[in-house]
Tab-separated table of C-alpha atoms and ligand atoms in Angstrom:
chain	number	residue	atom	x	y	z
A	1	MET	CA	106.503	66.821	130.821
A	2	GLU	CA	103.490	67.383	128.603
A	3	LYS	CA	102.088	70.906	128.780
A	4	GLU	CA	98.544	71.469	129.986
A	5	LYS	CA	96.043	72.619	127.367
A	6	LEU	CA	94.321	75.988	127.766
A	7	TYR	CA	91.723	75.460	125.038
A	8	GLY	CA	88.652	73.844	126.590
A	9	LYS	CA	89.083	75.483	130.005
A	10	THR	CA	86.144	77.414	131.458
A	11	LEU	CA	86.553	80.927	132.809
A	12	ASN	CA	86.725	79.564	136.381
A	13	GLU	CA	89.483	77.170	135.356
A	14	LEU	CA	91.368	79.990	133.631
A	15	ILE	CA	91.057	82.079	136.809
A	16	ALA	CA	92.668	79.186	138.701
A	17	VAL	CA	95.484	79.103	136.110
A	18	THR	CA	96.153	82.841	136.391
A	19	LYS	CA	96.139	82.656	140.210
A	20	ARG	CA	98.624	79.813	140.077
A	21	MET	CA	100.857	81.844	137.737
A	22	ARG	CA	100.464	84.942	139.961
A	23	MET	CA	98.975	86.893	137.062
A	24	PRO	CA	96.538	89.806	137.589
A	25	GLY	CA	92.845	88.863	138.072
A	26	PHE	CA	91.729	90.323	134.719
A	27	ALA	CA	94.178	88.119	132.763
A	28	ALA	CA	91.759	85.125	132.803
A	29	ARG	CA	89.149	87.049	130.779
A	30	GLN	CA	91.851	88.231	128.406
A	31	ILE	CA	92.996	84.660	127.848
A	32	ALA	CA	89.386	83.481	127.309
A	33	ASP	CA	88.968	86.254	124.765
A	34	TRP	CA	92.065	85.123	122.852
A	35	LEU	CA	91.053	81.475	122.979
A	36	TYR	CA	87.369	81.720	122.102
A	37	ARG	CA	86.842	85.064	120.398
A	38	LYS	CA	90.076	85.915	118.638
A	39	GLU	CA	90.814	82.288	117.813
A	40	ILE	CA	94.571	82.426	118.109
A	41	ASP	CA	96.829	79.393	117.690
A	42	SER	CA	99.698	80.267	120.048
A	43	ILE	CA	100.205	81.895	123.448
A	44	ASP	CA	102.623	84.347	121.825
A	45	GLU	CA	99.700	85.916	119.955
A	46	MET	CA	98.106	87.041	123.268
A	47	THR	CA	99.612	90.475	122.803
A	48	ASN	CA	97.762	92.261	125.610
A	49	LEU	CA	99.611	90.032	128.096
A	50	SER	CA	103.150	91.176	128.843
A	51	LYS	CA	106.015	89.242	127.252
A	52	LYS	CA	107.007	88.054	130.725
A	53	MET	CA	103.507	86.711	131.391
A	54	ARG	CA	103.378	84.955	128.016
A	55	ASP	CA	106.756	83.312	128.651
A	56	LEU	CA	105.626	82.230	132.094
A	57	LEU	CA	102.399	80.781	130.694
A	58	SER	CA	104.173	79.053	127.776
A	59	ALA	CA	106.495	77.235	130.169
A	60	ASP	CA	103.598	75.154	131.565
A	61	TYR	CA	100.747	75.530	129.088
A	62	CYS	CA	99.943	75.304	125.382
A	63	ILE	CA	96.816	76.192	123.401
A	64	GLY	CA	96.144	72.512	122.630
A	65	LEU	CA	94.408	72.465	119.231
A	66	SER	CA	94.829	69.454	116.963
A	67	ASP	CA	93.820	68.915	113.351
A	68	PRO	CA	91.764	65.924	112.226
A	69	GLU	CA	93.839	62.984	110.951
A	70	THR	CA	91.616	62.194	107.968
A	71	PHE	CA	88.139	62.789	106.602
A	72	SER	CA	85.667	61.130	104.267
A	73	GLU	CA	82.951	62.829	102.261
A	74	SER	CA	79.635	61.411	101.131
A	75	THR	CA	77.927	62.357	97.868
A	76	ASP	CA	75.527	64.759	99.585
A	77	GLY	CA	78.356	66.917	100.987
A	78	THR	CA	78.419	65.595	104.555
A	79	ARG	CA	81.928	65.064	105.843
A	80	LYS	CA	83.180	62.814	108.585
A	81	TYR	CA	86.398	63.795	110.372
A	82	LEU	CA	88.554	61.449	112.393
A	83	PHE	CA	90.393	62.888	115.415
A	84	LYS	CA	93.009	61.105	117.497
A	85	VAL	CA	92.335	61.163	121.258
A	86	LEU	CA	93.570	59.456	124.415
A	87	ASP	CA	96.179	56.792	123.711
A	88	ASN	CA	95.841	56.052	119.974
A	89	LYS	CA	92.049	56.031	120.022
A	90	TYR	CA	89.843	57.734	117.473
A	91	ILE	CA	86.624	59.700	117.554
A	92	GLU	CA	84.422	60.799	114.687
A	93	THR	CA	82.890	64.180	113.978
A	94	ALA	CA	80.301	64.774	111.254
A	95	PHE	CA	79.805	68.060	109.422
A	96	ILE	CA	76.328	68.169	107.865
A	97	PRO	CA	75.522	71.121	105.571
A	98	ASP	CA	71.857	71.598	104.706
A	99	ASP	CA	70.697	74.777	102.885
A	100	ASP	CA	71.346	77.635	105.315
A	101	ARG	CA	72.169	75.302	108.230
A	102	ALA	CA	75.525	73.719	108.908
A	103	THR	CA	75.374	71.228	111.757
A	104	LEU	CA	78.269	69.629	113.553
A	105	CYS	CA	77.765	66.274	115.276
A	106	VAL	CA	80.409	65.824	117.987
A	107	SER	CA	81.584	62.786	119.953
A	108	CYS	CA	81.876	62.840	123.751
A	109	GLN	CA	83.588	59.528	124.494
A	110	SER	CA	85.879	57.095	122.754
A	111	GLY	CA	83.627	54.065	122.285
A	112	CYS	CA	80.565	53.735	124.497
A	113	LYS	CA	79.348	51.725	127.501
A	114	MET	CA	75.679	51.734	126.563
A	115	GLY	CA	75.801	48.780	124.152
A	116	CYS	CA	72.819	49.695	121.920
A	117	ILE	CA	72.560	46.735	119.560
A	118	PHE	CA	72.003	48.824	116.423
A	119	CYS	CA	75.137	50.961	116.857
A	120	MET	CA	78.672	50.440	115.616
A	121	THR	CA	80.149	52.532	118.447
A	122	GLY	CA	78.310	50.343	120.968
A	123	LYS	CA	80.052	47.338	119.432
A	124	GLN	CA	83.468	48.943	120.061
A	125	GLY	CA	82.925	48.901	123.808
A	126	PHE	CA	84.159	51.745	126.003
A	127	GLN	CA	87.672	53.125	125.665
A	128	GLY	CA	87.498	56.242	127.769
A	129	ASN	CA	86.026	59.658	128.419
A	130	ILE	CA	87.440	62.502	126.401
A	131	SER	CA	88.182	65.938	127.824
A	132	SER	CA	86.410	69.247	127.226
A	133	ASN	CA	89.469	70.140	125.112
A	134	GLU	CA	88.928	67.086	122.899
A	135	ILE	CA	85.180	67.688	122.605
A	136	LEU	CA	85.526	71.362	121.706
A	137	ASN	CA	88.532	70.812	119.453
A	138	GLN	CA	86.186	68.944	117.065
A	139	PHE	CA	84.280	72.217	116.665
A	140	ARG	CA	87.278	74.539	116.395
A	141	SER	CA	89.629	72.452	114.235
A	142	ILE	CA	87.538	71.586	111.186
A	143	PRO	CA	87.862	73.803	108.089
A	144	GLU	CA	84.109	74.611	108.182
A	145	PHE	CA	84.317	76.012	111.746
A	146	SER	CA	83.197	79.557	110.828
A	147	ARG	CA	80.180	78.263	108.845
A	148	LEU	CA	78.639	76.257	111.700
A	149	THR	CA	75.121	77.196	112.812
A	150	ASN	CA	74.170	74.228	115.052
A	151	ILE	CA	75.859	71.610	117.203
A	152	VAL	CA	74.434	68.254	118.197
A	153	TYR	CA	76.078	66.016	120.787
A	154	MET	CA	75.067	62.816	119.016
A	155	GLY	CA	78.341	61.297	117.857
A	156	MET	CA	80.255	58.532	119.604
A	157	GLY	CA	79.495	57.918	123.263
A	158	GLU	CA	76.773	58.907	125.707
A	159	PRO	CA	77.183	62.638	126.475
A	160	LEU	CA	75.578	62.429	129.910
A	161	ASP	CA	77.967	59.645	130.910
A	162	ASN	CA	80.706	62.286	130.577
A	163	ILE	CA	78.588	65.077	131.965
A	164	ASP	CA	81.276	67.150	133.724
A	165	GLU	CA	83.312	67.629	130.540
A	166	VAL	CA	80.179	68.134	128.417
A	167	LEU	CA	78.863	70.840	130.785
A	168	LYS	CA	82.203	72.655	130.571
A	169	THR	CA	81.967	72.758	126.771
A	170	LEU	CA	78.368	74.038	126.921
A	171	ASP	CA	79.506	76.769	129.305
A	172	ILE	CA	82.267	77.808	126.877
A	173	LEU	CA	79.970	77.684	123.846
A	174	THR	CA	77.152	79.729	125.397
A	175	SER	CA	78.872	82.228	127.744
A	176	GLU	CA	79.524	85.829	126.767
A	177	TRP	CA	83.241	85.330	127.615
A	178	GLY	CA	83.242	82.248	125.343
A	179	TYR	CA	81.700	81.751	121.909
A	180	GLY	CA	78.436	83.434	122.921
A	181	TRP	CA	76.227	80.950	121.023
A	182	SER	CA	72.512	80.780	121.760
A	183	PRO	CA	71.777	77.557	123.743
A	184	THR	CA	68.850	76.913	121.383
A	185	ARG	CA	71.378	76.077	118.649
A	186	ILE	CA	72.835	73.231	120.698
A	187	THR	CA	71.232	69.824	121.333
A	188	VAL	CA	72.568	67.168	123.669
A	189	SER	CA	71.313	63.617	123.232
A	190	THR	CA	71.002	60.871	125.827
A	191	VAL	CA	69.804	57.310	126.081
A	192	GLY	CA	68.095	58.441	129.285
A	193	LEU	CA	70.443	58.511	132.277
A	194	ILE	CA	67.963	59.914	134.771
A	195	LYS	CA	70.295	61.403	137.372
A	196	SER	CA	72.338	63.154	134.731
A	197	ILE	CA	69.278	64.381	132.787
A	198	THR	CA	68.211	66.349	135.849
A	199	GLU	CA	71.727	67.746	136.320
A	200	PHE	CA	71.948	68.662	132.621
A	201	LEU	CA	68.557	70.415	132.685
A	202	GLU	CA	69.492	72.362	135.813
A	203	LYS	CA	73.001	73.381	134.787
A	204	SER	CA	72.585	74.210	131.089
A	205	ARG	CA	69.990	75.870	128.869
A	206	CYS	CA	70.574	73.698	125.787
A	207	ASN	CA	68.053	71.419	124.094
A	208	LEU	CA	67.652	67.781	125.082
A	209	ALA	CA	67.120	64.832	122.722
A	210	VAL	CA	66.223	61.471	124.255
A	211	SER	CA	66.805	58.282	122.252
A	212	LEU	CA	63.548	56.391	122.680
A	213	HIS	CA	63.315	53.786	119.872
A	214	SER	CA	60.485	51.916	121.613
A	215	PRO	CA	57.746	52.910	124.072
A	216	PHE	CA	57.718	49.360	125.533
A	217	ASP	CA	60.159	48.567	128.347
A	218	GLU	CA	60.863	44.948	127.388
A	219	GLU	CA	61.476	45.767	123.742
A	220	ARG	CA	63.599	48.804	124.571
A	221	LYS	CA	65.661	46.652	126.918
A	222	LYS	CA	66.595	44.409	123.986
A	223	LEU	CA	67.596	47.367	121.822
A	224	MET	CA	69.229	49.444	124.553
A	225	PRO	CA	70.531	47.545	127.593
A	226	VAL	CA	70.610	50.826	129.603
A	227	GLN	CA	66.810	50.491	129.838
A	228	ARG	CA	67.382	47.909	132.596
A	229	THR	CA	68.268	50.678	135.018
A	230	ASN	CA	66.371	53.631	133.517
A	231	SER	CA	62.790	52.780	132.489
A	232	VAL	CA	60.897	54.845	129.908
A	233	LYS	CA	58.472	55.990	132.604
A	234	GLU	CA	61.271	57.204	134.901
A	235	VAL	CA	62.929	59.077	132.038
A	236	LEU	CA	59.648	60.751	131.043
A	237	ASP	CA	58.848	61.609	134.677
A	238	ALA	CA	62.238	63.347	135.025
A	239	ILE	CA	61.358	65.439	131.961
A	240	ARG	CA	57.762	66.103	133.066
A	241	ASN	CA	58.957	67.338	136.452
A	242	PHE	CA	61.184	69.990	134.900
A	243	ASP	CA	59.851	73.441	134.126
A	244	PHE	CA	60.875	74.110	130.487
A	245	ASN	CA	60.784	77.594	129.088
A	246	ARG	CA	59.304	78.230	125.665
A	247	GLN	CA	62.660	78.358	123.882
A	248	ARG	CA	64.064	75.132	125.212
A	249	ARG	CA	63.179	72.008	123.241
A	250	VAL	CA	62.821	68.353	124.164
A	251	SER	CA	62.790	65.882	121.330
A	252	PHE	CA	62.736	62.102	121.106
A	253	GLU	CA	64.818	60.202	118.581
A	254	TYR	CA	63.073	57.148	117.184
A	255	ILE	CA	64.957	54.869	114.797
A	256	LEU	CA	62.457	52.805	112.832
A	257	PHE	CA	63.293	49.121	112.430
A	258	LYS	CA	61.163	47.135	109.965
A	259	GLY	CA	58.660	44.850	111.671
A	260	LEU	CA	60.002	45.634	115.139
A	261	ASN	CA	58.919	49.062	116.389
A	262	ASP	CA	56.721	50.355	113.565
A	263	SER	CA	53.285	48.874	114.362
A	264	PRO	CA	49.964	50.613	115.210
A	265	ALA	CA	50.467	49.420	118.824
A	266	HIS	CA	53.713	51.446	118.954
A	267	ILE	CA	51.903	54.518	117.657
A	268	ARG	CA	49.155	54.191	120.277
A	269	GLU	CA	51.637	53.681	123.110
A	270	LEU	CA	53.847	56.579	121.991
A	271	ALA	CA	50.819	58.876	121.932
A	272	ARG	CA	49.843	57.682	125.413
A	273	ILE	CA	53.220	58.054	127.124
A	274	LEU	CA	54.100	61.398	125.511
A	275	ASN	CA	50.722	62.927	126.312
A	276	GLY	CA	51.254	66.254	128.108
A	277	ILE	CA	54.929	66.678	127.118
A	278	ARG	CA	55.569	69.538	124.684
A	279	CYS	CA	57.947	67.721	122.372
A	280	ARG	CA	58.706	66.435	118.923
A	281	ILE	CA	59.601	62.943	117.690
A	282	ASN	CA	62.345	62.716	115.089
A	283	LEU	CA	61.860	59.582	113.031
A	284	ILE	CA	65.038	58.129	111.612
A	285	ARG	CA	65.153	55.324	109.080
A	286	PHE	CA	67.581	52.660	110.246
A	287	HIS	CA	70.632	52.378	108.034
A	288	PRO	CA	72.165	48.906	108.070
A	289	VAL	CA	75.224	48.379	110.264
A	290	PRO	CA	77.560	45.429	109.573
A	291	GLY	CA	76.676	42.403	111.717
A	292	VAL	CA	73.340	43.812	112.935
A	293	PRO	CA	70.315	41.690	111.923
A	294	LEU	CA	67.855	44.591	111.779
A	295	GLU	CA	66.187	45.968	108.684
A	296	SER	CA	65.126	49.369	107.490
A	297	PRO	CA	61.458	50.070	106.628
A	298	ASP	CA	60.673	51.608	103.232
A	299	MET	CA	60.054	55.340	103.005
A	300	ASP	CA	56.266	54.920	102.531
A	301	SER	CA	56.005	53.101	105.869
A	302	VAL	CA	58.016	55.855	107.565
A	303	ILE	CA	55.693	58.505	106.140
A	304	ARG	CA	52.619	56.518	107.287
A	305	PHE	CA	54.114	56.230	110.782
A	306	ARG	CA	54.728	59.974	110.915
A	307	GLU	CA	51.198	60.786	109.765
A	308	ALA	CA	49.629	58.425	112.273
A	309	LEU	CA	51.567	60.134	115.092
A	310	ASN	CA	50.659	63.596	113.832
A	311	ASN	CA	46.987	62.539	113.721
A	312	LYS	CA	47.253	61.623	117.395
A	313	GLY	CA	48.573	65.100	118.212
A	314	ILE	CA	52.258	64.142	118.475
A	315	LEU	CA	54.499	66.359	116.373
A	316	ALA	CA	56.621	63.952	114.344
A	317	THR	CA	59.142	64.741	111.642
A	318	ILE	CA	61.303	62.551	109.457
A	319	ARG	CA	64.978	63.325	109.869
A	320	ALA	CA	66.183	64.437	106.434
A	321	SER	CA	68.296	61.823	104.730
A	322	ARG	CA	71.298	64.170	104.491
A	323	GLY	CA	74.004	62.950	106.741
A	324	MET	CA	71.908	60.071	107.985
A	325	GLU	CA	74.117	57.427	106.494
A	326	ILE	CA	77.167	59.016	108.017
A	327	ARG	CA	75.476	59.212	111.397
A	328	ALA	CA	73.977	55.744	111.297
A	329	ALA	CA	77.416	54.324	110.607
A	330	CYS	CA	78.903	56.328	113.457
A	331	GLY	CA	81.797	54.327	114.845
A	332	LEU	CA	82.627	52.561	111.595
A	333	LEU	CA	85.498	54.778	110.507
A	334	SER	CA	87.150	54.802	113.934
A	335	THR	CA	86.770	51.010	114.228
A	336	ILE	CA	88.562	50.557	110.892
A	337	GLN	CA	91.323	52.989	111.931
A	338	GLN	CA	91.846	51.309	115.316
A	339	ASN	CA	91.947	47.832	113.749
A	340	LYS	CA	94.527	49.135	111.280
A	341	LEU	CA	96.726	50.366	114.138
A	342	ILE	CA	96.440	47.009	115.927
A	343	SER	CA	97.469	45.039	112.817
A	344	GLU	CA	100.424	47.345	112.003
B	401	SF4	S1	73.635	54.702	120.149
B	401	SF4	FE1	74.762	56.222	121.366
B	401	SF4	S2	74.474	55.514	123.472
B	401	SF4	FE2	73.947	53.762	122.180
B	401	SF4	S3	75.863	52.579	122.001
B	401	SF4	FE3	75.766	54.012	120.249
B	401	SF4	S4	76.925	55.805	120.912
B	401	SF4	FE4	76.410	54.625	122.760
């Protein structure tokens, strides 16, 4: 029988494990400390647990870390790692160094149900939710782990469609018994699943990034089929109704497609619907995806779009080009790997 993985369990889950093993109450915190602070690779290294306890634990459990299978590196230093999950499926993780920041972009699902037409992962369809172990392993098992300063949940999948596992990882990353990271260094993105946005805002203190891509319902529906059940207005109302503190940030991701969502009418409507929300818009230049008939605007048009928004009082920034290609093509590497496995 396969052993259960300890890495990725919250303190409450570790308490349940220690109860089940008839270990003393304080052992759960000791185990959390070994897993998330002392970064050990085997149960045998948990030397403040008795040998008997370690043997007992090892009979049913393992740490559960796994190295990436491969990686690719782009000329600007960003690296994309490929991890095996579920039953021969793959997820991608991007490491994006940028001056004194080192950001990790993690995946939360294998494939995705949301079907955004501009996204390679959307084209894969949905293969399954991954566990908190598999989400957090992307952070712990890359060589640059100790250099990381920020984490964004913007890789494959819709994080809020796997909210239980995502919330567990946020708990582990931000708790004093876990990695003790500030929640302001972590951003979770969503296409706008209203029910889960509210749950996420209530149960975590991390930043939220909403993929907007158009302020018009009909147009957004064509780009992101999820819009059929979650209108822009409903998404913005859910955000407006929440009491944000000064540290917590809401941002909107806006991929610019040439001749589609980059007109003065889009600027006016964005300014109107975002009025009263303390937020920022991150403008992202679309990077072509195979089989997607959408084009990228030139950089001058992107700059003009940003300035027009800023002039209307909306804080807009252009997402630096570093790592953009790797992110825009999110899903490509895992698609190739999965196709390879099928044809073998
Ligand atoms: S953009 Fe995000 S939510 Fe949309 S299909 Fe791709 S991975 Fe899923």
